[in-house]
GROMACS .gro file of C-alpha atoms in nm:
model
  292
    1MET     CA    1   5.424  -0.425   0.019
    2ILE     CA    2   5.352  -0.498  -0.349
    3GLU     CA    3   5.306  -0.867  -0.413
    4THR     CA    4   5.592  -1.002  -0.627
    5PHE     CA    5   5.488  -1.028  -0.992
    6VAL     CA    6   5.715  -0.991  -1.294
    7ALA     CA    7   5.520  -1.000  -1.620
    8GLN     CA    8   5.685  -1.156  -1.924
    9SER     CA    9   5.437  -0.985  -2.155
   10ARG     CA   10   5.183  -0.703  -2.147
   11HIS     CA   11   4.849  -0.699  -2.327
   12VAL     CA   12   4.598  -0.414  -2.365
   13VAL     CA   13   4.247  -0.501  -2.250
   14GLY     CA   14   3.924  -0.417  -2.428
   15ALA     CA   15   4.003  -0.567  -2.769
   16GLY     CA   16   3.833  -0.903  -2.708
   17PRO     CA   17   4.011  -1.240  -2.694
   18LEU     CA   18   4.388  -1.241  -2.642
   19THR     CA   19   4.647  -1.502  -2.734
   20LEU     CA   20   4.896  -1.595  -2.463
   21GLU     CA   21   5.210  -1.794  -2.542
   22VAL     CA   22   5.499  -1.982  -2.386
   23PHE     CA   23   5.828  -2.111  -2.527
   24TRP     CA   24   6.006  -2.429  -2.424
   25PRO     CA   25   6.387  -2.418  -2.446
   26ASP     CA   26   6.618  -2.706  -2.529
   27SER     CA   27   6.933  -2.783  -2.327
   28ASP     CA   28   7.115  -2.489  -2.491
   29GLY     CA   29   6.833  -2.245  -2.422
   30GLU     CA   30   6.725  -2.241  -2.786
   31PRO     CA   31   6.363  -2.313  -2.891
   32ALA     CA   32   6.292  -2.683  -2.844
   33ASP     CA   33   6.124  -2.908  -3.098
   34ILE     CA   34   5.792  -2.996  -2.937
   35THR     CA   35   5.603  -3.075  -3.256
   36THR     CA   36   5.543  -3.432  -3.134
   37ASN     CA   37   5.392  -3.314  -2.805
   38THR     CA   38   5.054  -3.205  -2.682
   39ALA     CA   39   5.005  -2.965  -2.391
   40THR     CA   40   4.742  -2.844  -2.148
   41TYR     CA   41   4.723  -2.516  -1.958
   42SER     CA   42   4.572  -2.360  -1.647
   43VAL     CA   43   4.524  -1.982  -1.615
   44ALA     CA   44   4.527  -1.841  -1.260
   45ASP     CA   45   4.431  -1.497  -1.128
   46ALA     CA   46   4.657  -1.296  -0.896
   47ASP     CA   47   4.516  -1.475  -0.590
   48GLY     CA   48   4.572  -1.819  -0.743
   49THR     CA   49   4.210  -1.882  -0.846
   50GLU     CA   50   4.189  -2.088  -1.166
   51LEU     CA   51   4.005  -1.888  -1.432
   52GLN     CA   52   4.044  -2.102  -1.743
   53SER     CA   53   4.195  -2.435  -1.847
   54GLY     CA   54   4.211  -2.655  -2.153
   55SER     CA   55   4.428  -2.788  -2.432
   56ALA     CA   56   4.701  -2.562  -2.569
   57SER     CA   57   4.789  -2.526  -2.938
   58VAL     CA   58   5.141  -2.642  -3.024
   59ASP     CA   59   5.312  -2.492  -3.330
   60LEU     CA   60   5.369  -2.731  -3.617
   61THR     CA   61   5.723  -2.597  -3.659
   62ALA     CA   62   6.018  -2.653  -3.427
   63VAL     CA   63   5.996  -2.317  -3.245
   64GLY     CA   64   5.909  -2.448  -2.899
   65ARG     CA   65   5.587  -2.246  -2.875
   66ALA     CA   66   5.245  -2.328  -2.735
   67THR     CA   67   4.952  -2.085  -2.727
   68LEU     CA   68   4.605  -2.044  -2.581
   69ALA     CA   69   4.312  -1.815  -2.658
   70LEU     CA   70   4.217  -1.627  -2.343
   71ASN     CA   71   3.842  -1.594  -2.289
   72ALA     CA   72   3.714  -1.245  -2.371
   73SER     CA   73   3.542  -1.233  -2.031
   74LEU     CA   74   3.887  -1.220  -1.869
   75THR     CA   75   4.003  -0.920  -2.073
   76THR     CA   76   3.757  -0.659  -1.949
   77ARG     CA   77   3.993  -0.502  -1.691
   78PRO     CA   78   4.363  -0.491  -1.599
   79ARG     CA   79   4.486  -0.794  -1.405
   80TRP     CA   80   4.779  -1.030  -1.348
   81LEU     CA   81   4.765  -1.379  -1.493
   82THR     CA   82   4.991  -1.678  -1.437
   83VAL     CA   83   4.967  -1.970  -1.680
   84THR     CA   84   5.096  -2.319  -1.601
   85TRP     CA   85   5.164  -2.522  -1.916
   86THR     CA   86   5.206  -2.899  -1.895
   87ARG     CA   87   5.328  -3.117  -2.182
   88ASP     CA   88   5.222  -3.478  -2.222
   89ASP     CA   89   5.578  -3.587  -2.136
   90GLY     CA   90   5.554  -3.409  -1.798
   91ALA     CA   91   5.756  -3.098  -1.882
   92VAL     CA   92   5.610  -2.787  -1.714
   93ARG     CA   93   5.656  -2.417  -1.790
   94THR     CA   94   5.508  -2.109  -1.626
   95SER     CA   95   5.439  -1.778  -1.798
   96THR     CA   96   5.323  -1.448  -1.649
   97HIS     CA   97   5.111  -1.186  -1.824
   98GLU     CA   98   4.994  -0.838  -1.727
   99LEU     CA   99   4.672  -0.704  -1.874
  100VAL     CA  100   4.684  -0.324  -1.882
  101GLY     CA  101   4.452  -0.037  -1.968
  102GLY     CA  102   4.667   0.111  -2.243
  103VAL     CA  103   5.016   0.194  -2.366
  104TYR     CA  104   5.216   0.516  -2.350
  105PHE     CA  105   5.251   0.530  -2.729
  106THR     CA  106   5.164   0.312  -3.026
  107LEU     CA  107   5.397   0.162  -3.285
  108GLY     CA  108   5.254   0.409  -3.535
  109GLN     CA  109   5.340   0.706  -3.312
  110ALA     CA  110   5.693   0.574  -3.264
  111ARG     CA  111   5.744   0.554  -3.641
  112ALA     CA  112   5.574   0.887  -3.719
  113GLU     CA  113   5.767   1.099  -3.467
  114GLU     CA  114   6.030   1.315  -3.638
  115GLY     CA  115   6.371   1.173  -3.564
  116GLY     CA  116   6.200   0.868  -3.420
  117MET     CA  117   6.204   0.498  -3.494
  118HIS     CA  118   6.067   0.511  -3.850
  119ASN     CA  119   6.317   0.267  -4.000
  120PRO     CA  120   6.165  -0.085  -3.957
  121THR     CA  121   6.502  -0.247  -4.025
  122THR     CA  122   6.683  -0.055  -3.752
  123TYR     CA  123   6.379  -0.054  -3.524
  124PRO     CA  124   6.164  -0.364  -3.582
  125ASP     CA  125   5.829  -0.386  -3.406
  126GLU     CA  126   5.966  -0.613  -3.133
  127PHE     CA  127   6.242  -0.362  -3.048
  128ILE     CA  128   5.982  -0.086  -3.010
  129ARG     CA  129   5.764  -0.303  -2.787
  130ARG     CA  130   6.058  -0.390  -2.562
  131ALA     CA  131   6.176  -0.028  -2.553
  132ARG     CA  132   5.825   0.096  -2.476
  133ASP     CA  133   5.787  -0.153  -2.193
  134ALA     CA  134   6.121  -0.048  -2.043
  135ALA     CA  135   6.035   0.322  -2.077
  136GLU     CA  136   5.697   0.272  -1.912
  137ARG     CA  137   5.843   0.088  -1.615
  138GLU     CA  138   6.118   0.347  -1.567
  139CYS     CA  139   5.873   0.636  -1.591
  140GLU     CA  140   5.642   0.487  -1.329
  141GLU     CA  141   5.928   0.420  -1.090
  142ILE     CA  142   6.047   0.780  -1.122
  143CYS     CA  143   5.706   0.950  -1.116
  144GLU     CA  144   5.559   0.704  -0.864
  145VAL     CA  145   5.233   0.680  -1.056
  146ALA     CA  146   5.100   0.481  -1.353
  147PHE     CA  147   4.988   0.681  -1.655
  148VAL     CA  148   4.749   0.413  -1.782
  149PRO     CA  149   4.515   0.193  -1.575
  150ARG     CA  150   4.697  -0.096  -1.405
  151PHE     CA  151   4.619  -0.370  -1.155
  152ALA     CA  152   4.796  -0.413  -0.822
  153ARG     CA  153   4.786  -0.658  -0.534
  154VAL     CA  154   4.945  -0.531  -0.212
  155ARG     CA  155   4.991  -0.663   0.141
  156LEU     CA  156   4.929  -0.402   0.409
  157ASP     CA  157   4.985  -0.380   0.784
  158GLY     CA  158   4.681  -0.312   1.000
  159THR     CA  159   4.725   0.030   1.160
  160GLY     CA  160   4.472   0.036   1.443
  161ARG     CA  161   4.337   0.355   1.283
  162ASP     CA  162   4.063   0.425   1.030
  163GLU     CA  163   4.299   0.456   0.731
  164LEU     CA  164   4.557   0.254   0.539
  165VAL     CA  165   4.810   0.406   0.299
  166THR     CA  166   4.858   0.186  -0.008
  167ASP     CA  167   5.152   0.151  -0.245
  168HIS     CA  168   4.997   0.345  -0.535
  169PRO     CA  169   4.833   0.685  -0.584
  170ARG     CA  170   4.525   0.743  -0.799
  171ILE     CA  171   4.336   0.429  -0.700
  172ARG     CA  172   4.054   0.393  -0.951
  173GLN     CA  173   3.863   0.097  -0.810
  174LEU     CA  174   3.901  -0.119  -0.501
  175LEU     CA  175   3.839  -0.479  -0.613
  176SER     CA  176   3.885  -0.690  -0.302
  177ILE     CA  177   4.023  -0.708   0.050
  178THR     CA  178   4.118  -1.014   0.251
  179GLU     CA  179   4.194  -1.007   0.622
  180ASP     CA  180   4.405  -1.293   0.757
  181GLY     CA  181   4.317  -1.486   0.442
  182VAL     CA  182   3.939  -1.432   0.472
  183ALA     CA  183   3.774  -1.232   0.193
  184TRP     CA  184   3.561  -0.933   0.284
  185SER     CA  185   3.209  -0.932   0.139
  186ALA     CA  186   3.123  -0.716  -0.160
  187ASP     CA  187   2.928  -0.479   0.067
  188GLU     CA  188   3.225  -0.446   0.305
  189VAL     CA  189   3.460  -0.365   0.017
  190ALA     CA  190   3.212  -0.115  -0.129
  191ALA     CA  191   3.193   0.064   0.208
  192VAL     CA  192   3.566   0.145   0.205
  193ILE     CA  193   3.627   0.510   0.115
  194VAL     CA  194   3.904   0.553  -0.143
  195GLU     CA  195   4.096   0.881  -0.125
  196ASP     CA  196   4.379   0.876  -0.380
  197ALA     CA  197   4.626   0.634  -0.214
  198ILE     CA  198   4.434   0.597   0.113
  199LEU     CA  199   4.173   0.338   0.210
  200ARG     CA  200   3.949   0.482   0.482
  201LEU     CA  201   3.681   0.320   0.697
  202ASP     CA  202   3.375   0.530   0.774
  203SER     CA  203   3.340   0.347   1.106
  204GLY     CA  204   3.576   0.114   1.286
  205TYR     CA  205   3.948   0.067   1.232
  206TRP     CA  206   4.198  -0.153   1.049
  207THR     CA  207   4.287  -0.430   1.295
  208PRO     CA  208   4.656  -0.397   1.393
  209GLY     CA  209   4.890  -0.663   1.263
  210ARG     CA  210   5.181  -0.698   1.019
  211GLY     CA  211   5.072  -0.806   0.671
  212ARG     CA  212   4.719  -0.872   0.791
  213PHE     CA  213   4.540  -0.725   0.487
  214VAL     CA  214   4.572  -0.792   0.113
  215ALA     CA  215   4.409  -0.538  -0.119
  216GLU     CA  216   4.355  -0.566  -0.493
  217TYR     CA  217   4.273  -0.254  -0.691
  218LEU     CA  218   4.304  -0.070  -1.021
  219HIS     CA  219   4.512   0.247  -1.023
  220GLY     CA  220   4.664   0.509  -1.255
  221TRP     CA  221   4.568   0.780  -1.502
  222ASP     CA  222   4.322   0.729  -1.788
  223ARG     CA  223   4.601   0.815  -2.033
  224PRO     CA  224   4.937   0.996  -2.029
  225PRO     CA  225   4.936   1.378  -2.050
  226ALA     CA  226   5.007   1.507  -2.401
  227ASP     CA  227   5.357   1.632  -2.319
  228MET     CA  228   5.457   1.284  -2.198
  229LEU     CA  229   5.465   1.151  -2.555
  230THR     CA  230   5.794   1.328  -2.629
  231ALA     CA  231   5.953   1.199  -2.310
  232HIS     CA  232   5.839   0.842  -2.363
  233LEU     CA  233   5.956   0.830  -2.723
  234ARG     CA  234   6.297   0.973  -2.628
  235ARG     CA  235   6.345   0.716  -2.353
  236ALA     CA  236   6.227   0.432  -2.572
  237LYS     CA  237   6.472   0.526  -2.847
  238TYR     CA  238   6.777   0.645  -2.657
  239GLY     CA  239   6.728   0.437  -2.346
  240LEU     CA  240   6.790   0.115  -2.539
  241ASP     CA  241   6.975   0.224  -2.849
  242ALA     CA  242   7.324   0.304  -2.720
  243THR     CA  243   7.454   0.343  -3.076
  244GLU     CA  244   7.268   0.675  -3.101
  245SER     CA  245   7.505   0.834  -2.850
  246LYS     CA  246   7.862   0.931  -2.940
  247VAL     CA  247   7.955   0.970  -2.572
  248PRO     CA  248   8.129   0.666  -2.417
  249VAL     CA  249   7.914   0.477  -2.169
  250GLY     CA  250   8.001   0.583  -1.812
  251ALA     CA  251   8.163   0.911  -1.910
  252PHE     CA  252   8.126   1.204  -1.666
  253SER     CA  253   8.234   1.473  -1.910
  254THR     CA  254   8.318   1.523  -2.276
  255VAL     CA  255   8.517   1.771  -2.484
  256LEU     CA  256   8.344   1.964  -2.763
  257PRO     CA  257   8.518   2.010  -3.103
  258GLY     CA  258   8.632   2.360  -2.993
  259GLY     CA  259   8.805   2.219  -2.688
  260GLN     CA  260   8.544   2.318  -2.431
  261GLN     CA  261   8.487   2.054  -2.165
  262ILE     CA  262   8.133   2.006  -2.039
  263THR     CA  263   7.996   1.799  -1.753
  264LEU     CA  264   7.733   1.548  -1.853
  265GLN     CA  265   7.400   1.484  -1.688
  266ARG     CA  266   7.409   1.155  -1.499
  267PRO     CA  267   7.121   0.913  -1.446
  268GLU     CA  268   7.014   0.858  -1.086
  269ALA     CA  269   6.746   0.654  -0.911
  270LYS     CA  270   6.487   0.924  -0.981
  271ARG     CA  271   6.645   1.084  -1.288
  272THR     CA  272   6.711   0.954  -1.637
  273GLY     CA  273   6.997   1.199  -1.703
  274ASP     CA  274   6.806   1.339  -2.003
  275GLN     CA  275   6.709   1.696  -1.906
  276THR     CA  276   6.415   1.711  -2.148
  277VAL     CA  277   6.269   1.389  -2.011
  278ASP     CA  278   6.343   1.468  -1.646
  279ALA     CA  279   6.171   1.809  -1.670
  280ILE     CA  280   5.852   1.648  -1.805
  281TYR     CA  281   5.859   1.368  -1.550
  282ALA     CA  282   5.907   1.621  -1.269
  283ARG     CA  283   5.592   1.806  -1.379
  284HIS     CA  284   5.384   1.492  -1.344
  285SER     CA  285   5.547   1.323  -1.047
  286ASP     CA  286   5.291   1.216  -0.787
  287ASP     CA  287   5.427   1.285  -0.439
  288THR     CA  288   5.186   1.088  -0.223
  289PRO     CA  289   5.199   1.018   0.153
  290GLY     CA  290   5.387   0.697   0.206
  291PHE     CA  291   5.598   0.743  -0.108
  292GLY     CA  292   5.965   0.829  -0.140
   0.00000   0.00000   0.00000
């Protein structure tokens, strides 16, 4: 079972210090005026360990934003971070951030692709970022694998056998294991044999018990295959921009100018409904034991 974590923002690791931010709303949900406030923060890892704390920077304009500079030492690998922000008047906000090993396409690629999102007025940077994030999440749910390095924290049942099947294929690095809340030593973690989505013990067995183990690891491809770029850009553009389609939302069929009626492709749990995209995703789907 994947531990519950919904990231409000994603950041690519490896570029040095990162700036994390939070926004305070007013009673109408609009940005609050916090220019008279100060704020502190505490950054926690996926297991709740505090990694960094200090005084936040509050914008000098009434946009409700506070920021912090994340230490470069925390940006060397993918991870989940939760930040608790506390104002001097006692108001508290929490923000969640996912550090990832890459993106499926850059803003420059989105604007350079023929027929793509080159118009910055129609497709501002923030639209492309949101569309890219949505396309990445959808792709990984359909293909059941990440195409850039990601972090995961999962709770697993002890099997009484020498192997555990995890929630993700292509495990890159096993970071930690806890058993009934007690952390395994570095040597014990290093002795676990990683075989794609399986954690195997060379000797002994995984003690039976529901939810007994928690594993943290990195998983996913180094980078998306070349043919994925077309699929990702199509989903980013057409998946969010409904104005690009002339077919009414929810329609099952449409009539061509000559009167011919055609049946439309429909999105499903494991299909986008776009034949070009679905064919590419099918080529790279990772059918792993324990999936689907």
